[in-house]
mmCIF file of C-alpha atoms in Angstrom:
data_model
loop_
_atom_site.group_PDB
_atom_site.id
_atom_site.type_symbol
_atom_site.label_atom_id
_atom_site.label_comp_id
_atom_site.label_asym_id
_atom_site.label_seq_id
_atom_site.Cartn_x
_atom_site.Cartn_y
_atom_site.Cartn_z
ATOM 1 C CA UNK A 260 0.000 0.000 0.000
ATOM 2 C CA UNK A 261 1.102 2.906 -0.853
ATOM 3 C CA UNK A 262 1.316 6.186 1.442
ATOM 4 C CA UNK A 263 0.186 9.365 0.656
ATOM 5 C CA UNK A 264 3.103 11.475 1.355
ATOM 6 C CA UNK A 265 2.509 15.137 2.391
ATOM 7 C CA UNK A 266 3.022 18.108 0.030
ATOM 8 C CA UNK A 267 6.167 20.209 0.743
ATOM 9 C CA UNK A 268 5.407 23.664 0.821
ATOM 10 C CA UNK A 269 7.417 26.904 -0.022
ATOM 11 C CA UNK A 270 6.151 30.748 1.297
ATOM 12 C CA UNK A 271 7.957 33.289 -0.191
ATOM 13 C CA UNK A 272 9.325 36.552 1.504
ATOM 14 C CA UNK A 273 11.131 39.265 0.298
ATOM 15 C CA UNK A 274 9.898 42.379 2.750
ATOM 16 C CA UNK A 275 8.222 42.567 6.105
ATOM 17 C CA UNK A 276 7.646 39.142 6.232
ATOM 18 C CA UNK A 277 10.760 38.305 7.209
ATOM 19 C CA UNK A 278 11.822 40.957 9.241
ATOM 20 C CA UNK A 279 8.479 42.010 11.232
ATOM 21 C CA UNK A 280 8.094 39.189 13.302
ATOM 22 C CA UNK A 281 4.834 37.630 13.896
ATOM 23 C CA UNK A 282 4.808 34.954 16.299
ATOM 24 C CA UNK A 283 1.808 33.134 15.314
ATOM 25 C CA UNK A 284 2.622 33.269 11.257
ATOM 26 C CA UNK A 285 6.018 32.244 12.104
ATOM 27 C CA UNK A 286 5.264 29.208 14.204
ATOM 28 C CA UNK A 287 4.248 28.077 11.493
ATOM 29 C CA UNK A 288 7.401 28.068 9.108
ATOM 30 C CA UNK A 289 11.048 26.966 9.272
ATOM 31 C CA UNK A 290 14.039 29.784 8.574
ATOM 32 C CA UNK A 291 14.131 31.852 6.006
ATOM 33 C CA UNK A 292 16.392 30.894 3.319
ATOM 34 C CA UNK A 293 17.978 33.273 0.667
ATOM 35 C CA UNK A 294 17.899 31.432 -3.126
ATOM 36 C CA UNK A 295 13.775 31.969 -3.134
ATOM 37 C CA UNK A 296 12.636 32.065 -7.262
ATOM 38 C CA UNK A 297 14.025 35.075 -9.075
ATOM 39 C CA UNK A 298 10.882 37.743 -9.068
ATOM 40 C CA UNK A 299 10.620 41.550 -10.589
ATOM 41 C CA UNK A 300 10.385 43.288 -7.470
ATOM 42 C CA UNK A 301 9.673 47.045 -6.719
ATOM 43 C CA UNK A 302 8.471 49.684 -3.764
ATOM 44 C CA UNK A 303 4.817 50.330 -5.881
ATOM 45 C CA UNK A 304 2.517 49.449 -3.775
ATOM 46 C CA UNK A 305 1.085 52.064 -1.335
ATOM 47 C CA UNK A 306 0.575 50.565 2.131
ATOM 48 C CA UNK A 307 -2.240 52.348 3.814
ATOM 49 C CA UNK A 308 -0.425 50.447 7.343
ATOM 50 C CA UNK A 309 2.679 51.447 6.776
ATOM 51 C CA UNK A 310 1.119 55.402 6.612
ATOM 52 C CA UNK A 311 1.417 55.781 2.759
ATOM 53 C CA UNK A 312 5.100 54.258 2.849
ATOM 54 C CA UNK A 313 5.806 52.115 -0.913
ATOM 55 C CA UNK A 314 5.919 48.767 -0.447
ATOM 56 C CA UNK A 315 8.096 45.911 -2.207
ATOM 57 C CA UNK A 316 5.431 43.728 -4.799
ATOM 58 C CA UNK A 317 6.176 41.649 -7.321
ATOM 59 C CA UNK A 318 6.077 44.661 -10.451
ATOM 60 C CA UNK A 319 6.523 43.398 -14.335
ATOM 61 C CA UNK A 320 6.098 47.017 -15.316
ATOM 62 C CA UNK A 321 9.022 48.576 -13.258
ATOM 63 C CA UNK A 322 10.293 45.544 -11.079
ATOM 64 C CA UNK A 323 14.069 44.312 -11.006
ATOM 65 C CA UNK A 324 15.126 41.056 -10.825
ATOM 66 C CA UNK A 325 15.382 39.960 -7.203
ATOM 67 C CA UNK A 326 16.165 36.702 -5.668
ATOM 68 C CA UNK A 327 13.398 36.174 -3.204
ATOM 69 C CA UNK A 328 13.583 34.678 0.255
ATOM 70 C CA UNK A 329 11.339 31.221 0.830
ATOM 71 C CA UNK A 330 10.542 28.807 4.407
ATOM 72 C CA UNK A 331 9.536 26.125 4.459
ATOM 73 C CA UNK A 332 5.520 25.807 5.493
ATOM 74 C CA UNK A 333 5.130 23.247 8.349
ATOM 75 C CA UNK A 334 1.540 22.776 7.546
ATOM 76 C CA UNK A 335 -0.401 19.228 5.612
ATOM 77 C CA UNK A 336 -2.551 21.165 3.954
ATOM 78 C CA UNK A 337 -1.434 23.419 1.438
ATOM 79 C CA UNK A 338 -5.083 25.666 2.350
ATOM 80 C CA UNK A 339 -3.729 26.005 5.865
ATOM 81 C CA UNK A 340 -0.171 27.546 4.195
ATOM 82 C CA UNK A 341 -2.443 30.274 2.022
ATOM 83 C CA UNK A 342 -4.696 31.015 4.763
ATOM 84 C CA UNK A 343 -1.895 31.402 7.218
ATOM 85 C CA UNK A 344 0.162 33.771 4.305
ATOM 86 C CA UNK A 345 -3.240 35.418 3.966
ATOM 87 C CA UNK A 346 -3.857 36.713 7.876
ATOM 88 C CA UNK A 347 -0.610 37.316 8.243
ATOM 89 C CA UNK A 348 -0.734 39.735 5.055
ATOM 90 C CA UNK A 349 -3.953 40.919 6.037
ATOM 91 C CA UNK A 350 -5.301 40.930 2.321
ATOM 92 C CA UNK A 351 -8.476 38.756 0.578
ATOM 93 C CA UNK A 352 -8.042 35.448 -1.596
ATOM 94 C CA UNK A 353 -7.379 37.444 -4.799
ATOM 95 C CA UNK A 354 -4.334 38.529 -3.571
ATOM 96 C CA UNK A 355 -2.743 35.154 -3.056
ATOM 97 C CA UNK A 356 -0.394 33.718 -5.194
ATOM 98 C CA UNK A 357 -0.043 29.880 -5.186
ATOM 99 C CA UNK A 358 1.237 27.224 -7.534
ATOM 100 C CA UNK A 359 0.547 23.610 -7.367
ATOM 101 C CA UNK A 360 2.706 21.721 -9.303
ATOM 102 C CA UNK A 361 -0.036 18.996 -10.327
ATOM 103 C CA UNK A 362 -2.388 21.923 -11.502
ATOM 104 C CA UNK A 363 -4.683 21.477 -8.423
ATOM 105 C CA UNK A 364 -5.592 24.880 -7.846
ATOM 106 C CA UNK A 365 -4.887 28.011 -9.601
ATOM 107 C CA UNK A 366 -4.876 31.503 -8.285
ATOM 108 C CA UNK A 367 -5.705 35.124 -9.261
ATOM 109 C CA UNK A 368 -2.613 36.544 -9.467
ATOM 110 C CA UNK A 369 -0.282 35.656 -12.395
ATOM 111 C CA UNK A 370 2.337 33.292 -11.517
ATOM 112 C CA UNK A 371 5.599 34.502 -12.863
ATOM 113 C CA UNK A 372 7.191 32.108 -15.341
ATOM 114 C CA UNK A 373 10.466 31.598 -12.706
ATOM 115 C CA UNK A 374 7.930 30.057 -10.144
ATOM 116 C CA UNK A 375 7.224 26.344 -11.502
ATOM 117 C CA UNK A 376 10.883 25.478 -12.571
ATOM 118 C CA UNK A 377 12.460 27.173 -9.083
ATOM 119 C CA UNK A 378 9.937 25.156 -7.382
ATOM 120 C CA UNK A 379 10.651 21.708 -9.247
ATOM 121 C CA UNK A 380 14.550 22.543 -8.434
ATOM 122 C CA UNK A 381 14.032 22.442 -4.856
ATOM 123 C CA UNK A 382 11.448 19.735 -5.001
ATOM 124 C CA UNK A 383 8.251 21.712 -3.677
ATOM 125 C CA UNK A 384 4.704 20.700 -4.732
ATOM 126 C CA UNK A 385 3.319 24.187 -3.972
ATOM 127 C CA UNK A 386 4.307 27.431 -3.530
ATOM 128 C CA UNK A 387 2.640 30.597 -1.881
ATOM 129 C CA UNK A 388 3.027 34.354 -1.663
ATOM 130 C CA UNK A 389 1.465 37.595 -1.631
ATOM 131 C CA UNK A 390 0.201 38.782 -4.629
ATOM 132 C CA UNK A 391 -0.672 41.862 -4.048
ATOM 133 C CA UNK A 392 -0.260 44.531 -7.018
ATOM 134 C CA UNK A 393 1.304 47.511 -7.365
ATOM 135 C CA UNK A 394 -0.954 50.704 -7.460
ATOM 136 C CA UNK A 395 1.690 53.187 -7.072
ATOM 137 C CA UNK A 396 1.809 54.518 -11.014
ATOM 138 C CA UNK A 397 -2.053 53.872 -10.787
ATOM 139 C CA UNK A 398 -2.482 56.902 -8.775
ATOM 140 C CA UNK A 399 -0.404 59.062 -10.071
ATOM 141 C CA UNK A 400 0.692 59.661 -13.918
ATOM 142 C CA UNK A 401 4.287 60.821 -13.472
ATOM 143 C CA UNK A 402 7.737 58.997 -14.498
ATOM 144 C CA UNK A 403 7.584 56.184 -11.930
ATOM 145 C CA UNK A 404 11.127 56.752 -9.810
ATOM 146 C CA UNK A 405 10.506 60.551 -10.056
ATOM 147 C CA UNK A 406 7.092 60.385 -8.615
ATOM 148 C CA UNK A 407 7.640 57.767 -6.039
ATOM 149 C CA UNK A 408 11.093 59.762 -4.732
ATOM 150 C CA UNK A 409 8.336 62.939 -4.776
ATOM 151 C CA UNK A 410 5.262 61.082 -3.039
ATOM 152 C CA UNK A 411 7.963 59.614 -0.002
ATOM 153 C CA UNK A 412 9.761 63.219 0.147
ATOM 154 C CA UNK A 413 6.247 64.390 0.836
ATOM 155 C CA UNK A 414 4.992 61.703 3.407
ATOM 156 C CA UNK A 415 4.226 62.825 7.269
ATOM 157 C CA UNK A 416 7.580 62.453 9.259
ATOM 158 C CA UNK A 417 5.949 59.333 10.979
ATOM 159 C CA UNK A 418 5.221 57.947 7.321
ATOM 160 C CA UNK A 419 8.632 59.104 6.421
ATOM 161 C CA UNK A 420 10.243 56.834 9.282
ATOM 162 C CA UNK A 421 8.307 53.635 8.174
ATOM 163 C CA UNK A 422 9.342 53.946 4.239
ATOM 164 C CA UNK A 423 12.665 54.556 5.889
ATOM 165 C CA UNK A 424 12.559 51.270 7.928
ATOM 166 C CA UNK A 425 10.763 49.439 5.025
ATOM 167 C CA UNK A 426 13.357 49.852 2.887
ATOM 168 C CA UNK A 427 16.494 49.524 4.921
ATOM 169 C CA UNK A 428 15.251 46.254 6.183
ATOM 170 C CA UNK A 429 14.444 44.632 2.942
ATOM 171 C CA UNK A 430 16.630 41.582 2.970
ATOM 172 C CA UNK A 431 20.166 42.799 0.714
ATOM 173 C CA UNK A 432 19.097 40.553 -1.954
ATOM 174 C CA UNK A 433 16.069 42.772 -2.865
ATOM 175 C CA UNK A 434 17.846 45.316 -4.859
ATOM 176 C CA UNK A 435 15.692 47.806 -7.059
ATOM 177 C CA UNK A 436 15.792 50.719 -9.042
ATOM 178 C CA UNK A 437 14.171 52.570 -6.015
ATOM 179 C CA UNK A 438 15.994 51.202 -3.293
ATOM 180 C CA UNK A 439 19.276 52.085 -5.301
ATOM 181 C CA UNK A 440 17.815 56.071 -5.370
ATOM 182 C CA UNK A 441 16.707 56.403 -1.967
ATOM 183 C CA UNK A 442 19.271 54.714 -0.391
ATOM 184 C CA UNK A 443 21.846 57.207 -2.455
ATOM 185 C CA UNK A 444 19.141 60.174 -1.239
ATOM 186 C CA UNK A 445 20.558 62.797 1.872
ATOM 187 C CA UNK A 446 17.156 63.009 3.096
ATOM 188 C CA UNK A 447 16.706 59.552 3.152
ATOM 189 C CA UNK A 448 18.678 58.129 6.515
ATOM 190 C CA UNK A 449 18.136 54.517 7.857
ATOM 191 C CA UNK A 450 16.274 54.203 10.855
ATOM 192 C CA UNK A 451 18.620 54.555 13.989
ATOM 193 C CA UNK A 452 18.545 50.493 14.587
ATOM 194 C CA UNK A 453 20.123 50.002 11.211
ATOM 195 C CA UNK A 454 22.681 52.588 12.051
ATOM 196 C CA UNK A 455 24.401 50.375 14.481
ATOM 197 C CA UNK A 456 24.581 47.542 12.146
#
């Protein structure tokens, strides 16, 4: 007889999630590891939380390639890895990226074409993230680095202090177009904990 053996399953992190801990979202995972799928990242998506700070989403309009970070899900059911991914994010089923290797289930999100052959590489069945898009350039018309250096330069100082943290904590694999600028930028210092570092 055979046995049914459970599905290995892969989260994958390349902002907050891996540096804002959350004790019961990451009870639920192993480490974070650094050679995650290769994803166009940017900071386009405007984080009503974070107090109008840019957030890192997967972007095929103005996204870099980016290594992403991945854990390994401790969960049986592959439902109980989105759902956990999904509180934790605080976002609806739409915005859930998943892919099942045996076709299963499909999500809303498109799953970028470096997602399926990463994941048969490291021998996962499925793989989750957030898939929430970018609405930066949605709201406003401008060049996209021009207007995004304008909207943070013009955030409240407490809205200025999350971007700052945001971005000087991404993980150092997550380098974009953005980053590069702001991190370059006089007025844009890293939070005092990174200072020490």
């Amino acid at each position: 007889m055979n046995k049914k053996t459970d599905p290995r399953i892969a989260i994958l992190g390349w902002g907050s999630l891996i540096w804002d801990k959350r004790p019961e979202f990451d009870d639920k995972h192993g480490p974070w590891l650094d050679d995650g799928p290769v994803l166009k990242l940017e900071f386009s998506r405007i984080s009503r939380s974070r107090e109008n700070a840019l957030t890192l989403v997967i972007d095929p309009e103005h996204g870099c390639d980016c290594t992403t970070a991945y854990a390994v899900s401790t969960r049986k059911d592959p439902d109980d890895a989105i759902a956990d991914l999904r509180c934790r994010e605080g976002t609806v089923m739409r915005h859930m990226g998943f892919y099942f290797a045996n076709g299963a289930k499909t999500c809303m999100p498109s799953i970028p074409d470096t997602i399926a052959p990463w994941a048969e590489e490291k021998g996962f069945d499925v793989v989750v993230w957030t898939g929430l898009p970018g609405d930066f350039k949605d709201k406003r018309d401008e060049a996209f680095i021009e207007a995004a250096l304008f909207h943070l330069q013009n955030l409240t100082p407490e809205g200025k202090a999350l971007a700052a943290t945001y971005v000087w904590r991404a993980p150092p694999l997550v380098q974009t177009t953005l980053r590069e600028k702001l991190q370059s930028a006089p007025w844009f210092s890293p939070p005092a904990e990174n200072q020490a570092e």
